[in-house]
C-alpha positions as a LaTeX table, in Angstrom:
\begin{tabular}{lrrr}
\hline
Residue & $x$ (\AA) & $y$ (\AA) & $z$ (\AA) \\
\hline
Pro1 & 3.90 & 21.05 & 8.64 \\
Asn2 & 3.22 & 18.05 & 6.75 \\
Ala3 & 6.53 & 16.33 & 7.29 \\
Thr4 & 7.26 & 12.53 & 7.46 \\
Thr5 & 9.72 & 9.73 & 6.76 \\
Ala6 & 9.36 & 6.22 & 5.26 \\
Ala7 & 10.33 & 4.87 & 8.81 \\
Asp8 & 7.29 & 6.70 & 10.29 \\
Leu9 & 5.22 & 5.34 & 7.84 \\
Gly10 & 6.56 & 1.93 & 7.71 \\
Val11 & 6.04 & 1.58 & 11.48 \\
Leu12 & 2.31 & 3.15 & 11.33 \\
Met13 & 1.13 & 0.48 & 8.57 \\
Glu14 & 3.19 & $-2.50$ & 10.31 \\
Lys15 & 0.79 & $-1.69$ & 13.49 \\
Ile16 & $-2.13$ & $-1.79$ & 11.30 \\
Ala17 & $-1.40$ & $-5.20$ & 9.73 \\
Ala18 & $-0.68$ & $-6.55$ & 13.27 \\
Glu19 & $-3.82$ & $-4.99$ & 14.66 \\
Thr20 & $-1.66$ & $-3.99$ & 17.11 \\
Ile21 & $-2.30$ & 0.24 & 17.14 \\
Ala22 & $-6.04$ & 0.19 & 17.93 \\
Ser23 & $-8.68$ & $-2.78$ & 17.86 \\
Pro24 & $-8.75$ & $-5.66$ & 15.14 \\
Ala25 & $-11.83$ & $-4.68$ & 14.21 \\
Ser26 & $-10.82$ & $-0.86$ & 13.90 \\
Cys27 & $-7.22$ & $-2.20$ & 11.87 \\
Gln28 & $-9.35$ & $-4.38$ & 9.72 \\
Lys29 & $-11.53$ & $-1.59$ & 8.67 \\
Ile30 & $-8.64$ & 0.78 & 8.02 \\
Met31 & $-7.28$ & $-1.99$ & 5.47 \\
Gln32 & $-10.47$ & $-2.42$ & 4.18 \\
Ile33 & $-10.49$ & 1.17 & 3.23 \\
Met34 & $-7.06$ & 1.81 & 1.97 \\
Ala35 & $-7.76$ & $-1.38$ & $-0.25$ \\
Gly36 & $-10.11$ & 0.70 & $-1.87$ \\
Gln37 & $-8.36$ & 3.68 & $-3.41$ \\
Arg38 & $-5.27$ & 3.29 & $-6.14$ \\
Leu39 & $-3.61$ & 6.83 & $-5.71$ \\
Gly40 & $-0.52$ & 4.92 & $-5.31$ \\
Arg41 & 2.27 & 3.39 & $-7.48$ \\
Leu42 & 3.52 & 0.57 & $-5.59$ \\
His43 & 0.47 & $-1.83$ & $-6.77$ \\
Val44 & 0.73 & $-0.98$ & $-10.50$ \\
Leu45 & 2.98 & $-3.86$ & $-11.62$ \\
Leu46 & 1.12 & $-6.55$ & $-9.04$ \\
Pro47 & $-1.54$ & $-9.20$ & $-9.67$ \\
Thr48 & $-3.97$ & $-7.27$ & $-7.29$ \\
Thr49 & $-7.76$ & $-8.10$ & $-6.94$ \\
Glu50 & $-10.21$ & $-5.79$ & $-7.63$ \\
Arg51 & $-10.60$ & $-2.67$ & $-5.76$ \\
Leu52 & $-12.71$ & $-3.28$ & $-2.75$ \\
Asn53 & $-15.78$ & $-1.12$ & $-2.01$ \\
Pro54 & $-15.19$ & $-0.05$ & 1.97 \\
Tyr55 & $-18.93$ & $-0.11$ & 2.33 \\
Glu56 & $-19.85$ & $-3.84$ & 0.91 \\
Asp57 & $-16.52$ & $-5.68$ & 0.37 \\
Ser58 & $-14.99$ & $-7.68$ & 3.48 \\
Leu59 & $-11.01$ & $-7.78$ & 3.47 \\
Arg60 & $-10.03$ & $-11.55$ & 3.12 \\
Pro61 & $-6.86$ & $-13.00$ & 1.72 \\
Pro62 & $-7.24$ & $-13.02$ & $-1.91$ \\
Ala63 & $-7.30$ & $-16.07$ & $-4.72$ \\
Ala64 & $-4.24$ & $-17.97$ & $-5.64$ \\
Gly65 & $-2.14$ & $-15.99$ & $-7.83$ \\
Lys66 & $-3.69$ & $-12.29$ & $-6.48$ \\
Ile67 & $-2.46$ & $-10.05$ & $-3.94$ \\
Val68 & $-4.64$ & $-7.36$ & $-1.93$ \\
Val69 & $-3.04$ & $-3.97$ & $-1.48$ \\
Ala70 & $-4.06$ & $-1.38$ & 1.07 \\
Ser71 & $-2.27$ & 1.31 & 0.52 \\
Lys72 & $-1.89$ & 5.09 & 0.67 \\
Gly73 & 0.06 & 7.24 & $-1.85$ \\
Gly74 & 0.13 & 10.50 & $-3.04$ \\
Ser75 & 2.45 & 13.34 & $-3.94$ \\
Arg76 & 3.54 & 17.40 & $-2.72$ \\
Glu77 & 3.82 & 19.03 & $-5.68$ \\
Ser78 & 5.45 & 22.26 & $-4.73$ \\
Glu79 & 8.02 & 20.10 & $-3.01$ \\
Gly80 & 8.78 & 17.32 & $-5.65$ \\
Ala81 & 7.57 & 14.98 & $-2.92$ \\
Val82 & 6.17 & 11.32 & $-4.19$ \\
His83 & 5.08 & 8.78 & $-1.66$ \\
Asp84 & 3.50 & 5.40 & $-1.51$ \\
Thr85 & 3.11 & 3.07 & 1.58 \\
Gly86 & 0.96 & $-0.16$ & 1.87 \\
Ile87 & 0.12 & $-3.46$ & 3.24 \\
Phe88 & 0.11 & $-6.22$ & 1.20 \\
Ile89 & $-2.01$ & $-9.44$ & 1.87 \\
Leu90 & $-1.14$ & $-12.47$ & 0.27 \\
Pro91 & $-3.12$ & $-15.85$ & $-0.93$ \\
Asp92 & $-1.62$ & $-17.32$ & 2.39 \\
Gly93 & $-2.98$ & $-14.66$ & 4.54 \\
Arg94 & 0.74 & $-13.68$ & 5.33 \\
Arg95 & 1.29 & $-9.66$ & 5.42 \\
Tyr96 & 4.26 & $-7.18$ & 4.54 \\
Val97 & 4.41 & $-3.39$ & 4.47 \\
Met98 & 6.30 & $-1.20$ & 2.52 \\
Ala99 & 7.19 & 2.53 & 2.43 \\
Val100 & 8.74 & 4.92 & $-0.09$ \\
Cys101 & 9.31 & 8.53 & $-0.02$ \\
Ser102 & 10.86 & 10.33 & $-2.68$ \\
Lys103 & 11.93 & 14.01 & $-3.40$ \\
Thr104 & 12.77 & 14.43 & $-7.28$ \\
Pro105 & 11.87 & 17.26 & $-9.60$ \\
Asn106 & 11.09 & 14.11 & $-11.82$ \\
Lys107 & 7.33 & 12.88 & $-10.89$ \\
Ala108 & 7.29 & 10.32 & $-13.82$ \\
Lys109 & 10.90 & 8.63 & $-12.66$ \\
Ala110 & 9.68 & 8.58 & $-9.32$ \\
Gly111 & 6.62 & 6.72 & $-9.96$ \\
Tyr112 & 8.18 & 4.36 & $-12.56$ \\
Leu113 & 11.05 & 3.34 & $-9.30$ \\
Ile114 & 8.39 & 3.07 & $-7.15$ \\
Gln115 & 6.58 & 0.97 & $-9.46$ \\
Gln116 & 9.68 & $-1.30$ & $-9.64$ \\
Met117 & 10.21 & $-1.38$ & $-5.96$ \\
Gly118 & 7.01 & $-2.81$ & $-5.52$ \\
Leu119 & 7.30 & $-5.55$ & $-8.10$ \\
Ala120 & 11.02 & $-6.70$ & $-6.58$ \\
Val121 & 9.55 & $-6.73$ & $-2.78$ \\
Tyr122 & 6.45 & $-8.71$ & $-4.24$ \\
Glu123 & 8.91 & $-11.05$ & $-5.89$ \\
Ala124 & 10.88 & $-11.43$ & $-3.13$ \\
Met125 & 7.77 & $-12.02$ & $-0.90$ \\
Lys126 & 5.22 & $-14.48$ & $-2.81$ \\
\hline
\end{tabular}
């Protein structure tokens, strides 16, 4: 019934980023599609590239000083759950993944904390 954990999501993102969960071409397409959406919160404070059009743009490392974020975020209002998970691609081609799940009646506070976590991890990885 729609249950997961940050660990589950992190493992899934790691396998997509490493291109081992499916063919490399399929994993590239998954990341390309995910890089086209911006529903999550991890990317908000980051110097992201323009949103990709998954039907026209190819996935490639970003320009210096930018980052590609291929993510999936969302919430379940009825459960007070807010989540975001993603693959972050740096200009040198390195990738890292991050997954955050929260459960709180304060969706705004959870969103703010997820944004701050995204920034902190980016600062450590760049």
